Amino acid sequence: MDIAFLTLLVLSLLLFPNGICKSLAAPPPVVNIGSILQFNSTTGGVAEVAIRAALEDINSDPTVLNGTTLKVKIKDTNCFDGFLGMVQGLQFMETDVIAIVGPQCSTISHIISYVANELRVPLMSFASDATLSTIQFPFFVRTGSSDLYQMAAVAALVDYNHWKIVTAIYIDNDYGRNGIIALDDALTAKRCKISYKVAFPANAKRSELINLLVSVSYMESRVIILHTGAEPGLKFFSMANQLNMMGNGYVWIATDWLSAYLDANSSVPAETISGMQGILTLRPHIPNSKMKSNLISKWSRQSHKYNHSDLRVNTYGFYVYDSVWALARALDAFFGDGGRISFSNDSKLHDEAGETLHLEAMSIFDMGNKLLDNIRKVNFTGASGQVQFDASGDLIHPAYDIINLIGNGMRTVGFWSNYSGLLSTISPEALYSKPPNTSLANQHLYDVIWPGETAQRPRGWAFPSNAKELKIGVPNRFSFKEFVTEDNATGSINGYCVDVFTQALALLPYPVSYKFIPFGSGTENPSYDKLIHMVESDEFDAAIGDIAITMTRTVTIDFTQPFIETGLVILAPVKKHIKTSWAFLQPFTLEMWCVTGSFFLIVGVVVWVLEHRINEDFRGPPSQQIITIFWFSFSTLFFSHRENTMSTLGRGVLIIWLFVVLIIVSSYTASLTSILTVQQLDTSIKGIDDLKNSDDPVGFQVGSFAQDYMVNELNISRSRLRALGSPQEYADALQLGPKKGGVMAIVDERPYVELFLSTYCKIAVAGTDFTSRGWGFAFPRDSPLQVDLSTAILSLSENGELQRIRDKWVKKGECATDNSEFVDSDQLRLESFFGLFLICGVACVLALLIYFGIMLYKYLRHEPRRSLRRFISFVHNKDPPKNMERRSMSLLESSIPTTPMSSLAALDIERPARPVGNCSAVDMES
């Protein structure tokens, strides 16, 4: 029996070693965890109270770690002294702890994360540095909010208020630098940017901070993002208030350091609060829960117990409390799965010669990987909300409260949730049960009271008093100088576009210092694409003038609202119509004349076919019938036909034809009247298709985008294009024509064409505009001046000032009236009447089909002997109406004396029979 038992035991050890270990291993009575905090900081003090409160709750809860007591070893470090904090952190790692809660600062977290990876000790950190990732540091477990999401919320706030540039002030350490990098990326995704970055050291003096704020006040942006710690941050607000940087026009956005400080400190000086009125700050969103309420209710007792009676719980307190609970639940699962706590020496901590590096006290947590897996699998509702990690190692559903400092307190004006990526007044947890709605139209925040106690949203930027002059490029044109040019005598730049720009600047609520810089020699029109490129490369701060807004240009720069609508048109030489004795033929094209004449004959033939058997007017010898067809057809032109139609089908066809004739006669009369009374202009070019289908040269203005448009969009060969530099060259090229070295037409923008036509009378516009564009002022991407000038241009348009400026510079000359009366000389074409002819043709065909169907039916009914010749004869013979038969009978009876019926029978007089063959009723009477 003993041998059998021993054999079974050996087999069990060989086959199920893990199972035996699980059954034999027992959880230790005490488990040590560590924590690295800065005791003299607000966050460090709150974290210490939260850790000890969590340990009390865990150790008193029999459902968690039953029989095992969780203890903590807390190490005080200096977050602002990187070297000292690093040494203190490394010294702490010599203790055998299974996990560490903290560190609270990013600099030490980076250093300790390397050590944690080597020693396999999970690091339960609430540091917000976005560069601390599980990819580089697998044992780093972020149990708080990440700056990656916080900066996305800040960027959404900036974009929501239509600000394009911001200034960033940050502390010069890992926390500050990496946070601003995340902000820069988030703003770029929103087409915004940081225009000015200012870093300061942790030990910066007051004078240095004042100089920093003065430099910020000189910047264009009035939206300031402050990413720092509580102590330097409060100093900044105090000094900014002294420098009048907390008044109207300024926007201050503080990251979550400010809300954490204000939530935790019960007694903030009144002067500190009054100096921060109108500031926006963020707070990690903590939903309401039972654990949150319990922690808040007992916080006062716990804070007194651990010598932090002046501190209240804030978001970091909730995160730390849940971090300890997450660790406890993971340990519970760890022990339940057979986990054991044991440490071993790390051979890597000795050099090749075997000499110690004095780090031999550090040891590896043998089953650290298993504990880490259990930590990442935790899923419970804690004081901070749902504690569950996503694939990237961050807590699920990150969200932030948007807070506005008003009076003595803080007011929540909305929320940002990574679930939708939008700002909303609806709490984030209410959105999780619905599909994410990422439409920007759904963004909304409650009204904000801004610095200066105003509800009006600040513009977000301004021209400072010491701002440099704007270098504005202006095309120095050779032709059409009415729009913009440089006066060679005085050096001044003027013109229509310059007046629009200066009038728009006058409407801005701030002064703008600028200087016009001519672009081009003035001997020929400059290249506008090069001018745009100089704005893009920051050689010019802006460019004004007759600059067309095209798709390719809007890719690299921004344009203001168009101040004049324009499009490409075709200029072509014209000549007056020569009035001849054959002018009456001009209203219709040859095709129209032929089709109209054909339909007169077709309708005449159809009516003859329909009336021939029953209408005496359409019978007779062949020559007479042909004359009748022609006479009847063309007499309908004047509605003077004397032949009556007796058949229903004939009348239907005639009604439709008379309607067609009415339309044709009316159109002909109107066109002929116009030809004989209005001076006509004629050109062989009717539109853009004529240019594309021809091989003759086409002109364009030097420097215009029309060249690229014709080549790229209309597929006109570049070899056909001729550059023309002045209005006189326009006129000469059109007068010569393509056969004598000129051009068949010129493609240019309408404002130039209108100015040209006011002087040159024998040229006109052919067709209509084939593009719809406008002129605008060019600015670099996301320039705030572009937005304000667009608003000013709209104001000029509404009050009529734009039209007055245009009338001042673009005056109409003697030829303007003649050219404005240009009438398209196109004749009336068949396409305009195709529908009428189609209706008439269908009516004729249907009438014939119905008629021959009836004839075939009668033929088959009355004729036993059938052939094609008999059918044609049957159709040709006359079929008298029934009233005519009755009339013939009465005439016959009246010519015979009245006698009895027997006498009539004796005389053998018969009643008239139906006509046979070609004999009519009249023939029988005779």
XYZ file of N, CA and C in Angstrom, residues 681 754-764 811-822:
72
model
N -23.592 92.474 -84.235
C -22.161 92.183 -84.271
C -21.999 90.695 -84.522
N -13.389 94.251 -69.358
C -14.284 95.404 -69.285
C -13.513 96.707 -69.461
N -12.335 96.780 -68.864
C -11.522 97.985 -69.013
C -11.029 98.129 -70.449
N -10.685 97.026 -71.064
C -10.214 97.049 -72.459
C -11.332 97.489 -73.406
N -12.544 96.953 -73.205
C -13.658 97.261 -74.107
C -14.147 98.697 -73.969
N -13.768 99.367 -72.875
C -14.179 100.760 -72.741
C -13.428 101.680 -73.698
N -12.376 101.140 -74.316
C -11.575 101.948 -75.246
C -11.623 101.413 -76.671
N -11.604 100.092 -76.822
C -11.527 99.480 -78.154
C -12.907 98.964 -78.537
N -13.434 99.523 -79.679
C -14.842 99.344 -79.998
C -15.124 98.179 -80.941
N -14.170 97.693 -81.689
C -14.435 96.682 -82.708
C -14.157 95.264 -82.195
N -14.223 95.118 -80.898
C -13.958 93.833 -80.261
C -15.048 93.612 -79.221
N -15.436 92.379 -79.015
C -16.502 92.092 -78.063
C -16.264 90.727 -77.424
N -13.468 103.210 -65.160
C -14.443 104.067 -65.815
C -14.737 103.553 -67.217
N -16.002 103.700 -67.605
C -16.405 103.291 -68.945
C -16.177 104.431 -69.929
N -15.570 104.088 -71.078
C -15.298 105.087 -72.099
C -16.420 105.174 -73.115
N -16.086 105.740 -74.273
C -17.096 105.966 -75.305
C -17.631 104.666 -75.876
N -16.796 103.652 -75.946
C -17.220 102.406 -76.580
C -17.936 101.473 -75.635
N -17.999 101.821 -74.359
C -18.567 100.895 -73.395
C -20.038 100.623 -73.696
N -20.768 101.681 -74.092
C -22.190 101.504 -74.358
C -22.417 100.624 -75.564
N -21.612 100.828 -76.620
C -21.768 100.013 -77.825
C -21.509 98.538 -77.527
N -20.432 98.291 -76.804
C -20.077 96.905 -76.535
C -21.040 96.246 -75.562
N -21.610 97.024 -74.665
C -22.542 96.435 -73.717
C -23.823 96.011 -74.405
N -24.070 96.544 -75.595
C -25.263 96.175 -76.338
C -24.983 95.045 -77.320
N -23.942 94.342 -77.105
C -23.598 93.236 -77.982
C -24.710 92.195 -77.961
